[in-house]
Coordinates of C-alpha atoms and ligand atoms in Angstrom, one line a residue:
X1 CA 28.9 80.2 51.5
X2 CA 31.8 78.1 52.7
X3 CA 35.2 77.3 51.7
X4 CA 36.6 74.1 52.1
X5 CA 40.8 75.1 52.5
X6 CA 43.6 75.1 55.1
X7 CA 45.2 78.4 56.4
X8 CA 48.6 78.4 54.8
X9 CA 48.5 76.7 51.6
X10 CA 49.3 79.2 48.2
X11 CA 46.0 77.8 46.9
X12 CA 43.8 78.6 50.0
X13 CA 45.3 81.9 49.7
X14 CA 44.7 82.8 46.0
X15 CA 40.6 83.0 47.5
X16 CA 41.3 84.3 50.9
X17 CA 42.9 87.3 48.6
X18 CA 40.0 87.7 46.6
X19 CA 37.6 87.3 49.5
X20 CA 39.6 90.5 51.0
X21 CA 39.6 92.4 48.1
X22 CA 35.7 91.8 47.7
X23 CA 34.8 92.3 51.0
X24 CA 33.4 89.1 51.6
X25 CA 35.2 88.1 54.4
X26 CA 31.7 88.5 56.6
X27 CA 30.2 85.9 54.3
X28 CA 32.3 83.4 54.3
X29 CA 32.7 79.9 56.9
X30 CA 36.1 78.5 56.7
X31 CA 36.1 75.1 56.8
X32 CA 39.5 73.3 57.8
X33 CA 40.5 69.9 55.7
X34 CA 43.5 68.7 56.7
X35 CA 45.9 68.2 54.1
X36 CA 48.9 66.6 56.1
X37 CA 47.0 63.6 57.3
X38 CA 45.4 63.2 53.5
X39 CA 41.6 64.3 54.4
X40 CA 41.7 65.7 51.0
X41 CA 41.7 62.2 49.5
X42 CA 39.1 60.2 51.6
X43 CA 35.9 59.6 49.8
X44 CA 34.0 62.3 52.0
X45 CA 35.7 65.0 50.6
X46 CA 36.5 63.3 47.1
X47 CA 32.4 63.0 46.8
X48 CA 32.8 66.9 46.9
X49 CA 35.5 67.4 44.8
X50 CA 36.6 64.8 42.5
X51 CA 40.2 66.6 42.1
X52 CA 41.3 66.0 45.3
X53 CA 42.6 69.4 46.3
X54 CA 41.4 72.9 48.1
X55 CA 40.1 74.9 48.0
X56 CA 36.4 74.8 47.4
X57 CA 33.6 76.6 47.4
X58 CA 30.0 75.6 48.5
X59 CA 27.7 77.9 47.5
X60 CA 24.1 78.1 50.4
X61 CA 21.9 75.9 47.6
X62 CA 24.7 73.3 47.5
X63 CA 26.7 74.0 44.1
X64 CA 30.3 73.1 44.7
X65 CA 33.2 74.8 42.5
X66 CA 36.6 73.6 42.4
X67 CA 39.5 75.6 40.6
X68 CA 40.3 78.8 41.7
X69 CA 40.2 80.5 38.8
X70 CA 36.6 79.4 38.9
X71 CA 35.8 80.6 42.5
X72 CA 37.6 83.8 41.8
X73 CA 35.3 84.4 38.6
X74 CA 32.0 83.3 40.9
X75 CA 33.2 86.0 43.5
X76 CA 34.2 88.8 41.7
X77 CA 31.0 89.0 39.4
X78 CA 28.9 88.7 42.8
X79 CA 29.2 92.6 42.7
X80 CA 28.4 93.5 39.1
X81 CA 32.3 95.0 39.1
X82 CA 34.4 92.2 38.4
X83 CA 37.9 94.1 38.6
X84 CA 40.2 91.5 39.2
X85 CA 38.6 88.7 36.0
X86 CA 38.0 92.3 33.7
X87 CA 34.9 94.2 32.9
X88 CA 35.2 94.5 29.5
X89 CA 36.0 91.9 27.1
X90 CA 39.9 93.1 26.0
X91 CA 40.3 93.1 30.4
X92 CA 39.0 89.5 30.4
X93 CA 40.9 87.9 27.6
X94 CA 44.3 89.9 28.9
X95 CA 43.9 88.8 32.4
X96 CA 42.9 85.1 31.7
X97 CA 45.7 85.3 29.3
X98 CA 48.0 86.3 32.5
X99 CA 46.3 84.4 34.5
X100 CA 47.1 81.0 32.8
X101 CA 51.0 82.1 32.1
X102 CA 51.2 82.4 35.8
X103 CA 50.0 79.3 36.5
X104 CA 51.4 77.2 33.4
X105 CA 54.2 79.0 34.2
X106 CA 55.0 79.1 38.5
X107 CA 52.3 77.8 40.3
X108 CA 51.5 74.5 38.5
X109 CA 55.1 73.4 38.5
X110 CA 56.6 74.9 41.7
X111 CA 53.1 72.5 42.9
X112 CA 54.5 69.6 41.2
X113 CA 58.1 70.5 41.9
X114 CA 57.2 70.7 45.9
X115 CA 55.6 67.2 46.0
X116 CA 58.3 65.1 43.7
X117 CA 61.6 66.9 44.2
X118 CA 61.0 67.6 48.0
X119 CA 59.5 65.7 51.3
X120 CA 56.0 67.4 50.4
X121 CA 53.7 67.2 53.2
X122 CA 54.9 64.0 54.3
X123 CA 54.3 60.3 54.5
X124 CA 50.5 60.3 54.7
X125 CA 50.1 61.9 51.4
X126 CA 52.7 59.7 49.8
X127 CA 50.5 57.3 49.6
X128 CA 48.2 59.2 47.3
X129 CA 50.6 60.5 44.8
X130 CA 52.4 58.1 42.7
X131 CA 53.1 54.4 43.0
X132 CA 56.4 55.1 41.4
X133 CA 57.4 58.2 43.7
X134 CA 60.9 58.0 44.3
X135 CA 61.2 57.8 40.6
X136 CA 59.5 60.6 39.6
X137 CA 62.0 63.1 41.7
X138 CA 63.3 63.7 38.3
X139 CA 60.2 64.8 37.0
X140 CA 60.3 67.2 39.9
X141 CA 63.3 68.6 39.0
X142 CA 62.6 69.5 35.3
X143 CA 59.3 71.1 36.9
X144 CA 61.7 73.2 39.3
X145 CA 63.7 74.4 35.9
X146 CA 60.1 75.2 34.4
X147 CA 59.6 77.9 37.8
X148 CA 63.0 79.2 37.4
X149 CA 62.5 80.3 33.6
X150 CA 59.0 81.4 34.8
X151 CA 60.3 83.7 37.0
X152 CA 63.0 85.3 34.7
X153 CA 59.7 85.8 32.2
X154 CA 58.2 87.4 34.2
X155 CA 60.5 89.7 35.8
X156 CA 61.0 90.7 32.2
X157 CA 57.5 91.1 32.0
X158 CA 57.1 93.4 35.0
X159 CA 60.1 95.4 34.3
X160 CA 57.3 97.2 31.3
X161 CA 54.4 97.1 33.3
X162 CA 53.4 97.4 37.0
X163 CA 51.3 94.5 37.1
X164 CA 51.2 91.3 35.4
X165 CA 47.8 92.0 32.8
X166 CA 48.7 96.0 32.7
X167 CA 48.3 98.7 35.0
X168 CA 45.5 97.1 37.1
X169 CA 46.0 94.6 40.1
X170 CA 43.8 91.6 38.6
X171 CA 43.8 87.5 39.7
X172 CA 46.8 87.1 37.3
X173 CA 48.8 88.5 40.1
X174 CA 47.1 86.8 42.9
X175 CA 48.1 83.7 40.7
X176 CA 51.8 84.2 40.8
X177 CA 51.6 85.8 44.3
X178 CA 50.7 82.1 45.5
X179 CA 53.2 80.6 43.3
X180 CA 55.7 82.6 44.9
X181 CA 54.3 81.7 48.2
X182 CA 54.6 77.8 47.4
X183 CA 58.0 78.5 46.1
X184 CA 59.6 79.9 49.3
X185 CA 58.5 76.8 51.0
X186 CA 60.0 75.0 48.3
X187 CA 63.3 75.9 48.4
X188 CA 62.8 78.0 45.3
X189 CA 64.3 81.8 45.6
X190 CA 63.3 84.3 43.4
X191 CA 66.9 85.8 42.3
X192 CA 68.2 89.1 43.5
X193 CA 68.8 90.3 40.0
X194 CA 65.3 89.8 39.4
X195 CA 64.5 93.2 40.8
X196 CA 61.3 93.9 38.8
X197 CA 59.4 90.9 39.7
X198 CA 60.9 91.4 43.7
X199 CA 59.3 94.9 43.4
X200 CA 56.2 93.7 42.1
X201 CA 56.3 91.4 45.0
X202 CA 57.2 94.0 47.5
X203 CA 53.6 96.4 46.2
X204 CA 51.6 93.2 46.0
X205 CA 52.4 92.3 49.7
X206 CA 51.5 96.0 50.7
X207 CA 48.5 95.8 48.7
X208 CA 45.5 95.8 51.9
X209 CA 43.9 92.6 50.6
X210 CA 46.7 91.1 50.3
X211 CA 48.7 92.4 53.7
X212 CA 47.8 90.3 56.8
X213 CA 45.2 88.8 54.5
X214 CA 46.9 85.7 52.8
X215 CA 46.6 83.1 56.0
X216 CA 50.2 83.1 55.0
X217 CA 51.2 81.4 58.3
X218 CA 50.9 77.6 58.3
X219 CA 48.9 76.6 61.7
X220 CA 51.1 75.7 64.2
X221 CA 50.5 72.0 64.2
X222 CA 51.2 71.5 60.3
X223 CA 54.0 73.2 60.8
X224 CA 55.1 70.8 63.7
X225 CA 53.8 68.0 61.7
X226 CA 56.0 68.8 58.6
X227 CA 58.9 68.9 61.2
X228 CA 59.5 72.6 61.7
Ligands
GSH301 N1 44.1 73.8 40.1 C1 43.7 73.9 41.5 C2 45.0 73.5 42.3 C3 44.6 73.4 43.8 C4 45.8 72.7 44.6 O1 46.7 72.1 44.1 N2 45.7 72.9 45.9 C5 46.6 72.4 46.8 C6 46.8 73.2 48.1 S1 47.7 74.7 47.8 C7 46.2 71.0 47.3 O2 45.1 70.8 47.6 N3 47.2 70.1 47.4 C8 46.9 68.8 47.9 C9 47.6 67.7 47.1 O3 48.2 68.0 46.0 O4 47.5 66.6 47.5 C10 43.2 75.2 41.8 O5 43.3 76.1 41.0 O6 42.5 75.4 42.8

């Protein structure tokens, strides 16, 4: 199998998560797209995945799946235990549930927020976003308001239960973990009053597939290529 992603990115992470906590790592071949210089939207890769973002998964007969809710459900059910999509049918509903808050919620507009309301990842993907870019900073901004009641939710949420579908760890958390991830570079804090969702954060980090596991470090040339 490979995935198509870049070391650093919240949505890379999301699988690199899952691939730890499946122990799949061994089976796995990263392969690198470069974001920053707009790889990502050159007919080669757009051929692969019509969406235009990472990561993906090639499977070894040639099926390619986008989305990474999609990739996490292929992964987990490799095993016949799929404990982070849910075993039994109340598990599944509850975490997609979760899963789709988080990302309606954080991920999706901290995404949106990051490329309208901030540099992004610069001039080369510019090009590719919106004819109407400077305009739509706006837009960026209401998206930023959308995170910031998404995180008071769900520090609410998590001040009842220690994860975000219950009492398991499931891909609802991985979901907002890379939200939160995107957020920090964003310029979005989660706020120290918050303390249930900072604690949540704190045992998800500690969590082994999680810890050292994310690819949380941008390589060293995007991050001299964004300026850093
Ligand atoms: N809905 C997609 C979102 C993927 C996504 O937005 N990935 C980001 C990287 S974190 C990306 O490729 N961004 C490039 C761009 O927006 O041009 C998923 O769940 O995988």
């Amino acid at each position: 199998m490979k995935i198509y992603d870049r070391a650093g990115f919240p949505n890379p992470a999301r699988i690199r998560i899952v691939l730890a906590a499946k122990g799949l790592d061994a089976s796995i071949e990263f392969v690198p797209v470069d974001l920053i210089g707009a790889e990502h939207k050159q007919p080669a890769y757009l051929s692969k995945n019509p969406s235009g973002v990472v990561p993906l998964l090639e499977l070894d007969d040639g099926t390619l799946i986008s989305e990474s809710t999609a990739i996490t459900e292929y992964l987990d059910n490799l095993d016949g235990n799929p404990v982070l999509t849910g075993r039994t049918p109340k598990e599944k509903a509850v975490i997609h549930m979760m899963q789709r808050r988080a990302e309606a919620y954080v991920t999706d507009p901290v995404g949106l927020y990051f490329h309208h309301a901030t540099p992004g990842l610069g001039d080369a993907l510019k090009a590719f976003k919106s004819p109407e870019w400077e305009g739509r900073v706006m837009m960026g901004e209401r998206e930023g308001e959308k995170v910031r009641n998404g995180l008071k939710y769900f520090d609410e949420l998590l001040s009842k239960q220690p994860y975000l579908a219950g009492e398991d760890f499931s891909m609802a958390d991985i979901t907002l973990f890379a939200g939160l991830m995107h957020a920090d570079v964003s310029g979005i804090t989660v706020p120290p009053e918050y303390s249930s969702l900072r604690q949540w954060r704190e045992r998800v980090s500690g969590l082994p597939s999680v810890k050292n596991r994310t690819g949380q470090n941008l390589l060293p040339e995007d991050l001299k290529r964004l300026g850093f």
